[in-house]
mmCIF file of N, CA and C in Angstrom:
data_model
loop_
_atom_site.group_PDB
_atom_site.id
_atom_site.type_symbol
_atom_site.label_atom_id
_atom_site.label_comp_id
_atom_site.label_asym_id
_atom_site.label_seq_id
_atom_site.Cartn_x
_atom_site.Cartn_y
_atom_site.Cartn_z
ATOM 1 N N UNK A 288 0.836 -1.206 0.000
ATOM 2 C CA UNK A 288 0.000 0.000 0.000
ATOM 3 C C UNK A 288 0.874 1.261 0.000
ATOM 4 N N UNK A 289 1.870 1.290 0.870
ATOM 5 C CA UNK A 289 2.735 2.467 0.950
ATOM 6 C C UNK A 289 3.503 2.681 -0.338
ATOM 7 N N UNK A 290 3.827 1.597 -1.034
ATOM 8 C CA UNK A 290 4.585 1.727 -2.278
ATOM 9 C C UNK A 290 3.740 2.354 -3.384
ATOM 10 N N UNK A 291 2.431 2.286 -3.256
ATOM 11 C CA UNK A 291 1.559 2.823 -4.300
ATOM 12 C C UNK A 291 1.351 4.332 -4.144
ATOM 13 N N UNK A 292 1.562 4.848 -2.945
ATOM 14 C CA UNK A 292 1.302 6.272 -2.697
ATOM 15 C C UNK A 292 2.123 7.188 -3.597
ATOM 16 N N UNK A 293 3.446 6.996 -3.737
ATOM 17 C CA UNK A 293 4.222 7.878 -4.620
ATOM 18 C C UNK A 293 3.730 7.821 -6.061
ATOM 19 N N UNK A 294 3.328 6.645 -6.513
ATOM 20 C CA UNK A 294 2.850 6.501 -7.889
ATOM 21 C C UNK A 294 1.552 7.275 -8.073
ATOM 22 N N UNK A 295 0.666 7.169 -7.113
ATOM 23 C CA UNK A 295 -0.606 7.896 -7.199
ATOM 24 C C UNK A 295 -0.370 9.398 -7.151
ATOM 25 N N UNK A 296 0.597 9.808 -6.340
ATOM 26 C CA UNK A 296 0.896 11.239 -6.230
ATOM 27 C C UNK A 296 1.431 11.780 -7.548
ATOM 28 N N UNK A 297 2.332 11.026 -8.178
ATOM 29 C CA UNK A 297 2.902 11.457 -9.463
ATOM 30 C C UNK A 297 1.815 11.503 -10.530
ATOM 31 N N UNK A 298 0.959 10.490 -10.553
ATOM 32 C CA UNK A 298 -0.120 10.453 -11.541
ATOM 33 C C UNK A 298 -1.080 11.621 -11.299
ATOM 34 N N UNK A 299 -1.356 11.911 -10.028
ATOM 35 C CA UNK A 299 -2.261 13.002 -9.675
ATOM 36 C C UNK A 299 -1.720 14.332 -10.179
ATOM 37 N N UNK A 300 -0.428 14.570 -9.932
ATOM 38 C CA UNK A 300 0.189 15.831 -10.364
ATOM 39 C C UNK A 300 0.267 15.900 -11.885
ATOM 40 N N UNK A 301 0.598 14.774 -12.518
ATOM 41 C CA UNK A 301 0.730 14.757 -13.980
ATOM 42 C C UNK A 301 -0.599 15.088 -14.654
ATOM 43 N N UNK A 302 -1.672 14.497 -14.158
ATOM 44 C CA UNK A 302 -2.999 14.761 -14.735
ATOM 45 C C UNK A 302 -3.383 16.214 -14.535
ATOM 46 N N UNK A 303 -3.093 16.740 -13.341
ATOM 47 C CA UNK A 303 -3.448 18.133 -13.061
ATOM 48 C C UNK A 303 -2.687 19.085 -13.965
ATOM 49 N N UNK A 304 -1.406 18.801 -14.191
ATOM 50 C CA UNK A 304 -0.603 19.683 -15.046
ATOM 51 C C UNK A 304 -1.102 19.597 -16.493
ATOM 52 N N UNK A 305 -1.468 18.406 -16.919
ATOM 53 C CA UNK A 305 -1.912 18.243 -18.304
ATOM 54 C C UNK A 305 -3.213 19.012 -18.542
ATOM 55 N N UNK A 306 -4.061 19.083 -17.507
ATOM 56 C CA UNK A 306 -5.317 19.826 -17.635
ATOM 57 C C UNK A 306 -5.129 21.306 -17.305
ATOM 58 N N UNK A 307 -3.969 21.640 -16.704
ATOM 59 C CA UNK A 307 -3.730 23.020 -16.308
ATOM 60 C C UNK A 307 -4.575 23.414 -15.112
ATOM 61 N N UNK A 308 -4.997 22.441 -14.334
ATOM 62 C CA UNK A 308 -5.880 22.721 -13.201
ATOM 63 C C UNK A 308 -5.220 23.560 -12.105
ATOM 64 N N UNK A 309 -4.004 23.251 -11.679
ATOM 65 C CA UNK A 309 -3.407 23.990 -10.564
ATOM 66 C C UNK A 309 -3.272 25.483 -10.869
ATOM 67 N N UNK A 310 -3.013 25.845 -12.113
ATOM 68 C CA UNK A 310 -2.777 27.243 -12.464
ATOM 69 C C UNK A 310 -4.088 28.029 -12.497
ATOM 70 N N UNK A 311 -5.143 27.425 -13.040
ATOM 71 C CA UNK A 311 -6.398 28.160 -13.228
ATOM 72 C C UNK A 311 -7.385 27.918 -12.088
ATOM 73 N N UNK A 312 -7.563 26.643 -11.704
ATOM 74 C CA UNK A 312 -8.542 26.321 -10.672
ATOM 75 C C UNK A 312 -7.946 25.321 -9.680
ATOM 76 N N UNK A 313 -7.222 25.803 -8.679
ATOM 77 C CA UNK A 313 -6.578 24.911 -7.710
ATOM 78 C C UNK A 313 -7.577 23.969 -7.039
ATOM 79 N N UNK A 314 -8.783 24.447 -6.779
ATOM 80 C CA UNK A 314 -9.769 23.629 -6.088
ATOM 81 C C UNK A 314 -10.364 22.564 -6.991
ATOM 82 N N UNK A 315 -10.272 22.769 -8.301
ATOM 83 C CA UNK A 315 -10.911 21.844 -9.237
ATOM 84 C C UNK A 315 -9.998 20.667 -9.562
ATOM 85 N N UNK A 316 -8.717 20.726 -9.136
ATOM 86 C CA UNK A 316 -7.778 19.651 -9.448
ATOM 87 C C UNK A 316 -8.266 18.332 -8.871
ATOM 88 N N UNK A 317 -8.921 18.398 -7.690
ATOM 89 C CA UNK A 317 -9.417 17.180 -7.053
ATOM 90 C C UNK A 317 -10.583 16.615 -7.852
ATOM 91 N N UNK A 318 -11.407 17.483 -8.416
ATOM 92 C CA UNK A 318 -12.590 17.032 -9.164
ATOM 93 C C UNK A 318 -12.166 16.343 -10.460
ATOM 94 N N UNK A 319 -11.107 16.847 -11.088
ATOM 95 C CA UNK A 319 -10.667 16.254 -12.354
ATOM 96 C C UNK A 319 -10.222 14.817 -12.149
ATOM 97 N N UNK A 320 -9.615 14.549 -10.996
ATOM 98 C CA UNK A 320 -9.153 13.182 -10.733
ATOM 99 C C UNK A 320 -10.320 12.389 -10.154
#
């Protein structure tokens, strides 16, 4: 379980950057995932 956390974190950030969520809508980054 602990080994999966870094992978999920990287995937979470990668998806957010690809959608540009953190720059425009920080609160919406959670909704996109």
